[in-house]
Coordinates of C-alpha atoms and ligand atoms in Angstrom, one line a residue:
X13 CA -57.4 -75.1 45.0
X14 CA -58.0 -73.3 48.6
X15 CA -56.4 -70.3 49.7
X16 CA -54.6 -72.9 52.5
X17 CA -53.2 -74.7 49.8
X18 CA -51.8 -71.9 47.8
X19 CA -50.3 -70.7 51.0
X20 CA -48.5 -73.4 51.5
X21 CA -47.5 -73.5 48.3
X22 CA -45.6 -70.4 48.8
X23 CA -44.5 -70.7 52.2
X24 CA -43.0 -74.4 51.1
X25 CA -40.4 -72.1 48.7
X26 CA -40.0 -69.5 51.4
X27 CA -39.1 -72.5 53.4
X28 CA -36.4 -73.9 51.3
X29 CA -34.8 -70.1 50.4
X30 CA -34.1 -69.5 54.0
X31 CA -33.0 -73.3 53.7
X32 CA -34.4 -74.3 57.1
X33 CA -37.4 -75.6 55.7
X34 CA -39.5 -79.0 55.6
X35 CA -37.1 -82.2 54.9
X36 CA -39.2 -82.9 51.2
X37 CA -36.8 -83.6 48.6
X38 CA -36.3 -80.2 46.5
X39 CA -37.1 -82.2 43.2
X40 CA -40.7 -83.1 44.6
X41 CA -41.2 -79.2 45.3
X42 CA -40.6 -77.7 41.8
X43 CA -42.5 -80.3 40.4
X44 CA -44.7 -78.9 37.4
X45 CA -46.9 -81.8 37.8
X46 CA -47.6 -81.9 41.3
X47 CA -51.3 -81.1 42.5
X48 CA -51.6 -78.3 44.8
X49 CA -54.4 -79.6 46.3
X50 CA -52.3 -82.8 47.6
X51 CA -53.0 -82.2 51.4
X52 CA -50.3 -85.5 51.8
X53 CA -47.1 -83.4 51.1
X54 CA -46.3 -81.2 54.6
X55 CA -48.2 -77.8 54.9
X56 CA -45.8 -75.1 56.1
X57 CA -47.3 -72.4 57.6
X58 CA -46.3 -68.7 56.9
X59 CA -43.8 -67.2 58.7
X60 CA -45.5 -66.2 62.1
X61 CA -45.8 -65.7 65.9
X62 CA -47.6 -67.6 68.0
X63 CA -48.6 -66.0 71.2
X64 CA -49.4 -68.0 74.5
X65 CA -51.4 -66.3 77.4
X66 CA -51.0 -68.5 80.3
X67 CA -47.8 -70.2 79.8
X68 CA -46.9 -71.9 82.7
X69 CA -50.2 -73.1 83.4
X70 CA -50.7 -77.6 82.9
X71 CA -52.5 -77.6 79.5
X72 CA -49.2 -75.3 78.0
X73 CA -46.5 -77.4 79.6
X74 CA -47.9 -80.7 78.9
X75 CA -49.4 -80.1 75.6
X76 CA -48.8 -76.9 73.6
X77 CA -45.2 -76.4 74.3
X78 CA -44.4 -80.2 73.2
X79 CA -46.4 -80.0 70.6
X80 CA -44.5 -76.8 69.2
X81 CA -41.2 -78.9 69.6
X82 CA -42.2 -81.7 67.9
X83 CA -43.7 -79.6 65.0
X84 CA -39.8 -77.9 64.7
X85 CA -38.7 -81.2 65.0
X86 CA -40.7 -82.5 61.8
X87 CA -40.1 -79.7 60.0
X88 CA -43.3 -78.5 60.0
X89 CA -42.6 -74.7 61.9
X90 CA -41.9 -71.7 59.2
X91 CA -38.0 -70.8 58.9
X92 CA -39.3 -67.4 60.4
X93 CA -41.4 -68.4 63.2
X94 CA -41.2 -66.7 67.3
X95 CA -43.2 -68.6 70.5
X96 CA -44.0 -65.6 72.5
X97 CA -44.9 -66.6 75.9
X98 CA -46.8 -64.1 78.6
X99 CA -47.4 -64.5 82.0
X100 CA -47.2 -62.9 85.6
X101 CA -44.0 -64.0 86.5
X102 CA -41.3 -62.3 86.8
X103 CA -39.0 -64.0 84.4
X104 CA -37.0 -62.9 81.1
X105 CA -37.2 -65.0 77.8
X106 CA -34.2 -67.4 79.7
X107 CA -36.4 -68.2 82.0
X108 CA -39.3 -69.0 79.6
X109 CA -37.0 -70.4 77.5
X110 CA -36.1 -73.1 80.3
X111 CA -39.7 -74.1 81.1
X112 CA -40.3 -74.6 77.2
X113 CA -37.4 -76.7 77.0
X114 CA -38.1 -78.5 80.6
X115 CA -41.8 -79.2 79.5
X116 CA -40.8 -80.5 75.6
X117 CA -37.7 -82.8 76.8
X118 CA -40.9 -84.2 79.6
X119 CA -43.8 -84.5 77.2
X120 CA -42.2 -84.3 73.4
X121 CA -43.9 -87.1 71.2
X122 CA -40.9 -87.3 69.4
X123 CA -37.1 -87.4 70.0
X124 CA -35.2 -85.1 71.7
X125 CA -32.6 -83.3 68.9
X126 CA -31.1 -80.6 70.7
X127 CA -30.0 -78.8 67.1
X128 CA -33.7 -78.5 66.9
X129 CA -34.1 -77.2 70.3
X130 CA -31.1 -74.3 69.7
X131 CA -32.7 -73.1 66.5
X132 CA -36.3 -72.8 68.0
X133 CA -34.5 -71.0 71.8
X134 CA -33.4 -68.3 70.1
X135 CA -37.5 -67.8 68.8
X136 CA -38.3 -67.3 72.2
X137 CA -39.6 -64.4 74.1
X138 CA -41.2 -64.1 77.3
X139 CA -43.1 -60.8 78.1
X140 CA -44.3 -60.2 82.5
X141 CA -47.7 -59.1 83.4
X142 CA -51.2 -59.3 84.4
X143 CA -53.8 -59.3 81.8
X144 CA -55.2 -56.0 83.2
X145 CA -51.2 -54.6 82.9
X146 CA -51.8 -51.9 79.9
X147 CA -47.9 -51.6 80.2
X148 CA -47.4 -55.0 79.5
X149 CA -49.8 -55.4 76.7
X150 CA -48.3 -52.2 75.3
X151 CA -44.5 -54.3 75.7
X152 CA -46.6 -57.3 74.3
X153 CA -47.8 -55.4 70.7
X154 CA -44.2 -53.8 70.9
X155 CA -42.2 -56.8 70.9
X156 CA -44.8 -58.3 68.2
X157 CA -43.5 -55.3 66.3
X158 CA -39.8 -56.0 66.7
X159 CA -39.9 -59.2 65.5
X160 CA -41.5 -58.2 62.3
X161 CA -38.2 -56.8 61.4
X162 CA -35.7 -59.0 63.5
X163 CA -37.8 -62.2 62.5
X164 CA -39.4 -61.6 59.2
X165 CA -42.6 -63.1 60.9
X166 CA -44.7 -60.8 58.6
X167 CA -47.3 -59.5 61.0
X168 CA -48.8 -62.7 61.3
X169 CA -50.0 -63.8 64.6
X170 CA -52.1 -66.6 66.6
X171 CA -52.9 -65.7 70.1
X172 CA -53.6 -68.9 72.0
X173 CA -55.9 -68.1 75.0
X174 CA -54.5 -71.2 77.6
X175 CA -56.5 -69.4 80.4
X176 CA -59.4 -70.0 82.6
X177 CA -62.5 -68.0 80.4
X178 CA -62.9 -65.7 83.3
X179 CA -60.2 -63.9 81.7
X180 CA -61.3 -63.9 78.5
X181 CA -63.1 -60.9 78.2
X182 CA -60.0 -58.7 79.7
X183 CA -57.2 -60.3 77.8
X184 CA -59.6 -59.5 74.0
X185 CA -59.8 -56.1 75.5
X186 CA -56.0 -55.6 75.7
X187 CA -55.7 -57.3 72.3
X188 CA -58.3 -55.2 71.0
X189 CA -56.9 -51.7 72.6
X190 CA -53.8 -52.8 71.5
X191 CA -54.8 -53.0 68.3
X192 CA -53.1 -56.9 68.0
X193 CA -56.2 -58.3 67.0
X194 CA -56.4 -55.9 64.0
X195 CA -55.6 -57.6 60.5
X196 CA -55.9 -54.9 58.6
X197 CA -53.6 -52.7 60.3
X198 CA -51.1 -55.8 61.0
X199 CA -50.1 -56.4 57.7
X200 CA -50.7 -60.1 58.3
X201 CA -53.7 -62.7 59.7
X202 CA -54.1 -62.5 63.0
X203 CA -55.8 -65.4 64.7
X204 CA -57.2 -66.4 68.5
X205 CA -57.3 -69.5 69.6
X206 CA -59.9 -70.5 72.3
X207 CA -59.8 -73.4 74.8
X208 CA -62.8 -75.3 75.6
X209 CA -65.1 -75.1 78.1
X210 CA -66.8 -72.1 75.2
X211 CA -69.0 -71.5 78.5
X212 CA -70.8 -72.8 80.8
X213 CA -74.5 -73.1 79.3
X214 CA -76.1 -71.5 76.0
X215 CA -76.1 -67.9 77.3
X216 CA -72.9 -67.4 78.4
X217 CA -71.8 -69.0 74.8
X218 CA -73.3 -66.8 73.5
X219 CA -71.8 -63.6 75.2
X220 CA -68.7 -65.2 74.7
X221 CA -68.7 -66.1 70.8
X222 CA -69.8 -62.3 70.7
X223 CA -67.3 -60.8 72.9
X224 CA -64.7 -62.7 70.6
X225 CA -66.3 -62.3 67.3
X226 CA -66.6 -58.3 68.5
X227 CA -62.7 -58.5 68.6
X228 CA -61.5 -60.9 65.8
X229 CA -63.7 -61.8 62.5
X230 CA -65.4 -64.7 62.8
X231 CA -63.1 -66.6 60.5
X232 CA -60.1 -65.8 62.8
X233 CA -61.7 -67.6 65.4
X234 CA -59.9 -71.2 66.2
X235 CA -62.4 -73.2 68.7
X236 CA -60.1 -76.1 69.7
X237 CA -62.0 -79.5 70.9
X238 CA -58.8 -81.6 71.0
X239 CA -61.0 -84.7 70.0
X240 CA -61.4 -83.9 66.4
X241 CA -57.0 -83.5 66.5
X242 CA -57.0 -87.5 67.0
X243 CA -56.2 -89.5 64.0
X244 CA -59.1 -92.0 64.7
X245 CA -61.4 -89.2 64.8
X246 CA -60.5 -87.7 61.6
X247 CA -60.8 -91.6 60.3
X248 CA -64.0 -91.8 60.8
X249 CA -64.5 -89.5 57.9
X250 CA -62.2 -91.6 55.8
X251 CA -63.7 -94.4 56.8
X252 CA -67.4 -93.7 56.3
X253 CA -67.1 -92.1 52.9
X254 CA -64.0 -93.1 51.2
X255 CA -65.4 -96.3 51.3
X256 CA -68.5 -98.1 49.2
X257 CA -68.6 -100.8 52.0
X258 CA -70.2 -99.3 55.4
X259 CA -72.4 -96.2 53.9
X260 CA -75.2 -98.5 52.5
X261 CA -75.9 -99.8 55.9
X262 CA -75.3 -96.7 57.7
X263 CA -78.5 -95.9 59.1
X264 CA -81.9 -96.9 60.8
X265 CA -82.7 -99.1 58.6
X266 CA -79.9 -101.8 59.5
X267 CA -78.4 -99.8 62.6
X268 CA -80.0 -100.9 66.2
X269 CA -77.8 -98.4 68.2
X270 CA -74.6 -96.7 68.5
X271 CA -72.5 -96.4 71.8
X272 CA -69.7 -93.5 72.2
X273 CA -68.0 -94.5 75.4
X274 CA -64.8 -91.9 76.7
X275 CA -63.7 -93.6 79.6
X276 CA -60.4 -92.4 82.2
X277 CA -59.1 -94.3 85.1
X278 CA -57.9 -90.6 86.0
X279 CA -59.4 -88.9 88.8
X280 CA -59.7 -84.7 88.8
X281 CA -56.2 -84.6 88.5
X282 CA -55.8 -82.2 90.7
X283 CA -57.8 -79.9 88.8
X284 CA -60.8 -79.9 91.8
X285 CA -61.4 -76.1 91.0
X286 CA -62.5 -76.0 87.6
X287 CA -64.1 -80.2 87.6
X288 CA -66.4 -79.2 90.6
X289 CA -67.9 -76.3 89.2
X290 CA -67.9 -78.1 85.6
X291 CA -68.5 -82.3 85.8
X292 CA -68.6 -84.7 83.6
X293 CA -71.6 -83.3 81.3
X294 CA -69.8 -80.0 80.7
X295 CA -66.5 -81.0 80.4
X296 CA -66.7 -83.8 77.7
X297 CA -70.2 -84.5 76.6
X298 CA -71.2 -81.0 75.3
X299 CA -68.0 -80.9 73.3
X300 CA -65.9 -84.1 72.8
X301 CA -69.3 -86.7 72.9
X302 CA -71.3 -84.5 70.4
X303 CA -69.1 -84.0 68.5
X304 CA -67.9 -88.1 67.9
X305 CA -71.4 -88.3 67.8
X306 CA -71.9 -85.3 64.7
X307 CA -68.8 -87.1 62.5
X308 CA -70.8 -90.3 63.5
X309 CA -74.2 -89.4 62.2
X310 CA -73.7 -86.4 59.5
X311 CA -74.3 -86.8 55.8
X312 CA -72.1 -86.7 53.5
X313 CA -70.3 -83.5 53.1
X314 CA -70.1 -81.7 49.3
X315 CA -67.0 -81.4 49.6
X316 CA -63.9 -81.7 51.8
X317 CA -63.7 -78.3 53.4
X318 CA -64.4 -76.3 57.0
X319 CA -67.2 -74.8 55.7
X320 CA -69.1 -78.2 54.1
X321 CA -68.4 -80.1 57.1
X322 CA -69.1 -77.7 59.8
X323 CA -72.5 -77.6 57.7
X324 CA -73.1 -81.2 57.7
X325 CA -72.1 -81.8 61.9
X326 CA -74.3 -78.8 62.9
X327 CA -77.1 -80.1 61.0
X328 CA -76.8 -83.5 62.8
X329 CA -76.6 -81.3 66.3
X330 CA -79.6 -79.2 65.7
X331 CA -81.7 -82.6 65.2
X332 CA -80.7 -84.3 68.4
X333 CA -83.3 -84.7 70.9
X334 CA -83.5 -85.6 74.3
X335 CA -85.4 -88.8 76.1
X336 CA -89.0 -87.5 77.2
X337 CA -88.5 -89.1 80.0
X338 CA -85.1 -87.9 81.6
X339 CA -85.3 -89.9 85.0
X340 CA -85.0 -93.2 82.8
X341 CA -82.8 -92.3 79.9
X342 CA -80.3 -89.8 82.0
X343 CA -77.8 -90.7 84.7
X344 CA -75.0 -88.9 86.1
X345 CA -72.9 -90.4 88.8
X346 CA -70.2 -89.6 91.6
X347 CA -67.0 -92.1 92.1
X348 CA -66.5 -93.6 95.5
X349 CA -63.3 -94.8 96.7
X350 CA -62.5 -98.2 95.4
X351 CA -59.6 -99.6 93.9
X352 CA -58.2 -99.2 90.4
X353 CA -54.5 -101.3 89.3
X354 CA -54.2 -102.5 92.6
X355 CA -54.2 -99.3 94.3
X356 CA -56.9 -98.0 96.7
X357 CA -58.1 -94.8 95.5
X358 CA -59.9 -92.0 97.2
X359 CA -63.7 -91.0 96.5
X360 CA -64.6 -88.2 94.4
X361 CA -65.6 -85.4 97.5
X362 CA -62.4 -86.9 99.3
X363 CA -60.1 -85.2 96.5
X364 CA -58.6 -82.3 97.5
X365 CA -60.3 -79.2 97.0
X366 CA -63.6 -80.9 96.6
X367 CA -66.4 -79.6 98.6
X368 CA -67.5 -82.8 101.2
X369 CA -71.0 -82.2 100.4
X370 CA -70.3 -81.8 96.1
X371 CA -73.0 -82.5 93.8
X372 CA -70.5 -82.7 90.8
X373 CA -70.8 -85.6 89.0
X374 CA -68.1 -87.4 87.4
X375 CA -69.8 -90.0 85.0
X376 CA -73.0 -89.3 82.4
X377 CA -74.9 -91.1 80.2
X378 CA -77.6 -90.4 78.3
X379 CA -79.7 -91.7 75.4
X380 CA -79.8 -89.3 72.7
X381 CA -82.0 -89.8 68.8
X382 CA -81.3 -87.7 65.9
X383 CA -84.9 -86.7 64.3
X384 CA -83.6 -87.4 60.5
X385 CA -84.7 -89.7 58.2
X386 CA -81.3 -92.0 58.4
X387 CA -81.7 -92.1 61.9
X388 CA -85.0 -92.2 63.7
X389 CA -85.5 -94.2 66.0
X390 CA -82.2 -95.0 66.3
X391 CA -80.7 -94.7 70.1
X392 CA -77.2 -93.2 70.5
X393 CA -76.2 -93.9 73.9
X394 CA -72.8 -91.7 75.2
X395 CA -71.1 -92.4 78.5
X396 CA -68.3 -90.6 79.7
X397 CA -67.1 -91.1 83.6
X398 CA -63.6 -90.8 85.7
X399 CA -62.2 -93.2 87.6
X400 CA -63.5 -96.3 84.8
X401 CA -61.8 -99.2 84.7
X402 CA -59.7 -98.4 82.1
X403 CA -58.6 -95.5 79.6
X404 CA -60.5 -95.8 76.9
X405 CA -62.5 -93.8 73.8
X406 CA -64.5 -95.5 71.2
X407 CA -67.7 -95.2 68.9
X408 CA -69.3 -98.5 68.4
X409 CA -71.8 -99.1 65.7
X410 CA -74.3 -102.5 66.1
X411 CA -76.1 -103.2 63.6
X412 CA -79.6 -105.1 63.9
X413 CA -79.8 -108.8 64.2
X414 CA -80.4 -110.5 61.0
X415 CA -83.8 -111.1 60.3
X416 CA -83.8 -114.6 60.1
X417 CA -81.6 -117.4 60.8
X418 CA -81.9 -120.7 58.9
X419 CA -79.8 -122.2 62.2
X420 CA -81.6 -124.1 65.0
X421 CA -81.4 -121.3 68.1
X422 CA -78.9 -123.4 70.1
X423 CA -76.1 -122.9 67.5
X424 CA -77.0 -119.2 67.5
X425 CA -77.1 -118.8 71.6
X426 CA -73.6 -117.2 71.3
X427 CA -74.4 -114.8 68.9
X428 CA -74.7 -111.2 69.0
X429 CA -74.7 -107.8 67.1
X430 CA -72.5 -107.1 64.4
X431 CA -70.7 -104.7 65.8
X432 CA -68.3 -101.9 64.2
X433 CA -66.4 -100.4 66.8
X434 CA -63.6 -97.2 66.1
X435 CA -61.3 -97.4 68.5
X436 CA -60.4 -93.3 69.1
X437 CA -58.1 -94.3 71.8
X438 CA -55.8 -96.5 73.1
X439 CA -55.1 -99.6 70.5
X440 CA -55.9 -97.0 67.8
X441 CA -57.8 -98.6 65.3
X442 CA -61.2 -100.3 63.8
X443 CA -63.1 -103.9 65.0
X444 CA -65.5 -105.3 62.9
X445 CA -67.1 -108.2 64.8
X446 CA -69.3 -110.9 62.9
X447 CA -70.6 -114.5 63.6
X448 CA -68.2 -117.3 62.3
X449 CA -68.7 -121.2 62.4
X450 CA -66.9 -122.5 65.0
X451 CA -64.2 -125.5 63.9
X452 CA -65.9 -129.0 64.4
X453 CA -68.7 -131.3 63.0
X454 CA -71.3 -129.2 64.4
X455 CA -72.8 -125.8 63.1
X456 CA -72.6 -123.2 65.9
X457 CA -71.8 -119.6 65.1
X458 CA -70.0 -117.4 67.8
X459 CA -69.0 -113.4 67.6
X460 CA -65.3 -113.3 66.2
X461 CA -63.6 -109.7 65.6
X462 CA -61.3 -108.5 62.9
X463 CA -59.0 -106.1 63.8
X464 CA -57.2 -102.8 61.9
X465 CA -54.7 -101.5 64.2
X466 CA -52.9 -98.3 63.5
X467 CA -49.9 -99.2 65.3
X468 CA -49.7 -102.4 62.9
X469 CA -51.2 -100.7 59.5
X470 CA -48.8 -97.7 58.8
X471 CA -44.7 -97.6 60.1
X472 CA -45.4 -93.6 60.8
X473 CA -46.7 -93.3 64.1
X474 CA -49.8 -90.4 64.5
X475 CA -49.3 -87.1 65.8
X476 CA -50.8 -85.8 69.1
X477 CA -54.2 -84.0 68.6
X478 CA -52.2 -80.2 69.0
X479 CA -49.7 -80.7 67.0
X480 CA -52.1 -81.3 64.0
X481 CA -54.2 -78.2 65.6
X482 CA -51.6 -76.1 66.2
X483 CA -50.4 -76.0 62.6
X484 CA -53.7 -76.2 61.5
X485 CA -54.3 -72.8 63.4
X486 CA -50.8 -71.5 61.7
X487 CA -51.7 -72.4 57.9
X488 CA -56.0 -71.1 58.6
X489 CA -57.1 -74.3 58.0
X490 CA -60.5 -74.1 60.2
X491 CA -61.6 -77.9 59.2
X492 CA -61.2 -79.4 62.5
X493 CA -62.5 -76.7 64.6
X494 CA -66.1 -76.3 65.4
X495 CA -68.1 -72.9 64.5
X496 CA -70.0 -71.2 67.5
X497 CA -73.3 -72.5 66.0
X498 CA -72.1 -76.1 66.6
X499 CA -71.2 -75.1 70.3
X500 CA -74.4 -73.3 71.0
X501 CA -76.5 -76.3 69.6
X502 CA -74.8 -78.5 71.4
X503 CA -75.7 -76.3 74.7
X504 CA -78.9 -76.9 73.6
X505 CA -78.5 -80.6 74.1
X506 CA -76.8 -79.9 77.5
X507 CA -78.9 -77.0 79.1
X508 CA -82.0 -79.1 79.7
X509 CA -80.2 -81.8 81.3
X510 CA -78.3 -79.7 83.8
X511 CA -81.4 -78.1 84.2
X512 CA -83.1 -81.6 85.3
X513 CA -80.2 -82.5 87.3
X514 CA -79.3 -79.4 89.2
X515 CA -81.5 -80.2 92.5
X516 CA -80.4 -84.5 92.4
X517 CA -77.7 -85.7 94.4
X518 CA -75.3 -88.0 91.5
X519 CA -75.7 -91.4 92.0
X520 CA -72.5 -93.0 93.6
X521 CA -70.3 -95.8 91.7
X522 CA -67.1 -97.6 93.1
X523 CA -64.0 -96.3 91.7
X524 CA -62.7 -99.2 89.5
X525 CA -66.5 -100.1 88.3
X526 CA -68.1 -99.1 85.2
X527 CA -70.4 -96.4 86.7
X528 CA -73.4 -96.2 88.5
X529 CA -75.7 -99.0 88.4
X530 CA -78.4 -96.5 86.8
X531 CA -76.1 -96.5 83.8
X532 CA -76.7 -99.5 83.3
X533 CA -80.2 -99.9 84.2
X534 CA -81.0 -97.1 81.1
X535 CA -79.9 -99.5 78.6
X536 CA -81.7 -102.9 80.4
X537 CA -84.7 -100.6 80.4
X538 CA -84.5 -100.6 76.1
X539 CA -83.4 -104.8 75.8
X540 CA -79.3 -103.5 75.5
X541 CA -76.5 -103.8 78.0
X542 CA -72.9 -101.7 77.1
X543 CA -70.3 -102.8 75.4
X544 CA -67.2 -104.2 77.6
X545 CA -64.7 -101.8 76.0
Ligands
BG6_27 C1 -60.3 -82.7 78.5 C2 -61.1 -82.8 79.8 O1 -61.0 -81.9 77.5 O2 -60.1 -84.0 78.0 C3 -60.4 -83.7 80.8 O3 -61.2 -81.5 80.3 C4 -60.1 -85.0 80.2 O4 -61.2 -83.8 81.9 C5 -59.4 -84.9 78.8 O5 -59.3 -85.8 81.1 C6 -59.2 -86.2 78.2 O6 -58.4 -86.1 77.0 P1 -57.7 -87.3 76.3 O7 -57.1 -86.8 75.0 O8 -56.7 -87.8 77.3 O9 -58.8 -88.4 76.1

């Protein structure tokens, strides 16, 4: 039994005394024979704080602050729990208050219950200032301190950093003069939480896992990649080893290739600042792709813990390796206007705040191999690109042809891989797609697909990515958060290509197509086309 588990053991029974707890029949608690370990009963963190820096920006309004609502709303917040919000407004908790309750009624998951709401408003303080303000970081530990006693939370806090990573380094200063960072003189954890980008190429990961680490111990340290918050995601380990059926053929020896696709019909989004000096490469390849890509390829872990899985996916990292020849096997690309649902949108250096003359690219794909025994020579091909036809995530998995056919080639012709596809998002679920005779006096075989659908499977409908990360933060359960040697490995992958790319102009694709043409030139180059998601 982990130290999580026994935690939430406890905080279950402090739960139901202050009788504002999770909605688990009291019987099923006190149950001698329960397991501990049974992760499918709710976790209920310890009564806590949770601390947002950057409040009002889109990432807190859109997902944190709904996610917190629906968490009350399953009754998965401690009894003693306070949302402390700070930013440079001039505002008092009302106002916060109001924008939390504006942003969750807009972007909740679940229903609006406005019980829930009233007993999680009068949680919620706001504290004014810049992050070079000592007075307000001074009001900030201070009011931390108050609601010790006024809201039992214990001295335990997580301080989620929602800000650009500029400010990073002066907001752990604060924390660290402050002495809010301190766990041993807190009388409770205290956690941070870090948004991705964790930098912008290997070095500056590096000075920023040790500017973070100097401030917080390493274990204290939440990374979030929202990807591995998705319920598909987390399948993927369920479905590779709690199964007998897929693992034997898991590898090079009946695997041809494997395709991770993240596709958006979004453009920037309004976000021109941060996605020109980013693109596509460092914003979801170094840490969404590789990281499909690790749960895709990694052994077996020992057991089901942070630690043995965090093992397994950085192993998988370290042995990825790059095309020798980039020029062939790496393309990045730049959206055009075009047209996308009927409606004409603009080209990527026609979005506002876009430089006319932008290199950025907004669509990469590259062919990576994993130098291990399971998967020589095995290509994994990852695309990721804006303004796609369609919204879509998956991993697909095709397996070799077989190696003979005792059918004449014509009733073959319409055959193709076997394919395993996990859909991460939308249509949440798993194809498996085999040949099948088709009905009639003749023998031809064509590509049918049998599909698991979430939506279909299971009456309870999944939770967002931060809800699941948020609590996880709350009850220390580091699992789905990756350790600053999987995001400096995975630099590694990146730096060379950036490096290769920095003096080419990205080459253009029609908003509404399925990337440049190069993309798909890489893959005719090798005898494969992409998958039609
Ligand atoms: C973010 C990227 O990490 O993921 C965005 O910064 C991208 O550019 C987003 O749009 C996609 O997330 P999701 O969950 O909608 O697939």
């Amino acid at each position: 039994m982990s130290v999580v588990d026994n935690q939430a053991e406890a905080n279950q029974s402090e739960a139901i005394s202050a009788g504002d707890g999770p909605t688990m029949p009291r019987t099923q608690r006190s149950n001698p024979l329960r397991d501990p370990g049974d992760r499918r009963l709710p976790r209920v963190p310890e009564p806590c704080a949770l601390v947002v820096f950057g409040v009002t920006g889109d990432l807190s309004r859109k997902k944190l602050l709904p996610a917190i609502y629906d968490l009350a709303n399953r009754g998965l917040l401690p009894a003693d729990f306070a949302l402390l919000g700070f930013a440079r407004r001039d505002w008092g908790d009302g106002d916060f208050e109001s924008l939390a309750r504006k942003a969750a009624k807009e972007h909740a998951r679940t229903g609006w219950d406005e019980e829930v709401w009233e007993r999680l408003s009068g949680n919620i303080k706001f504290v004014a200032g810049s992050f070079d303000d000592d007075m307000a970081f001074d009001q900030l530990a201070s009011t931390l301190e108050e609601l010790r006693a006024s809201h039992g939370i214990k001295g335990n806090a997580a301080f989620y950093l929602s800000i650009p990573p500029t400010m990073f380094p002066v907001v752990l200063k604060q924390m660290e003069r402050t002495r809010m960072a301190d766990n041993s003189t807190a009388g409770g954890w205290r956690r941070v939480v870090v948004e991705k980008p964790f930098g912008h190429d290997l070095p500056s990961a590096k000075a920023l896992n040790t500017l973070v680490d100097d401030v917080f111990t390493a274990d204290d340290v939440f990374r979030i990649d929202h990807y591995l918050g998705k319920e598909t995601v987390q399948n993927l380990m369920a479905l590779r080893f709690a199964n007998q059926l897929f693992e034997p053929v898991w590898n090079a020896n009946y695997v041809d290739s494997v395709q991770i696709t993240m596709a958006e019909d979004v453009g920037i989004a309004g976000r021109a600042g941060f996605y020109d000096a980013t693109g596509a490469a460092r914003d979801v390849l170094q840490n969404h792709l590789l990281q499909l890509l690790a749960l895709t390829a990694m052994e077996e872990p020992v057991e089901f813990t942070a630690d043995a899985i965090r093992t397994e996916k950085l192993k998988v990292l370290r042995a990825i390796t790059l095309p020798a020849d980039l020029s062939a096997y790496a393309v990045r690309g730049q959206y055009e206007q075009g047209w996308l649902a009927g409606e004409r949108v603009r080209g990527y250096r026609a979005e506002e705040g876009v430089p006319a003359d932008s290199k950025t690219e907004s669509y990469a794909a590259v062919r990576l191999g994993i130098d291990t025994r399971r998967w020589a020579g095995v290509p994994f091909y990852v695309r990721t690109g804006k303004r796609l036809p369609r919204r879509v995530t998956e991993i697909a998995v095709l397996f070799k042809k077989a190696p003979h056919l005792p059918f004449s080639h014509t009733d073959t012709e319409e055959l193709g891989h076997n394919q395993l596809v996990i859909r991460v998002q939308p249509d949440e679920g798993v194809t498996l797609k085999f040949g099948s005779k088709v009905p009639g006096s003749m023998m031809e075989v064509r590509d049918v697909s049998m599909d698991f659908l979430y939506g279909e499977a299971f009456t309870e409908a999944s939770p967002e990515a931060y809800e699941r990360l948020i609590l996880d933060v709350m009850l220390g359960d580091a699992t789905l958060f990756p350790r600053n040697e999987e995001v400096e490995a995975s630099w590694r992958v990146i730096d060379p290509l950036e490096a290769f790319w920095q003096e080419q102009e990205p080459e253009p694709y029609r908003a509404g197509e399925w990337g440049p043409k190069g993309s798909d030139n890489m893959l005719a180059r090798d005898g494969r086309s992409w998958r039609r998601p």
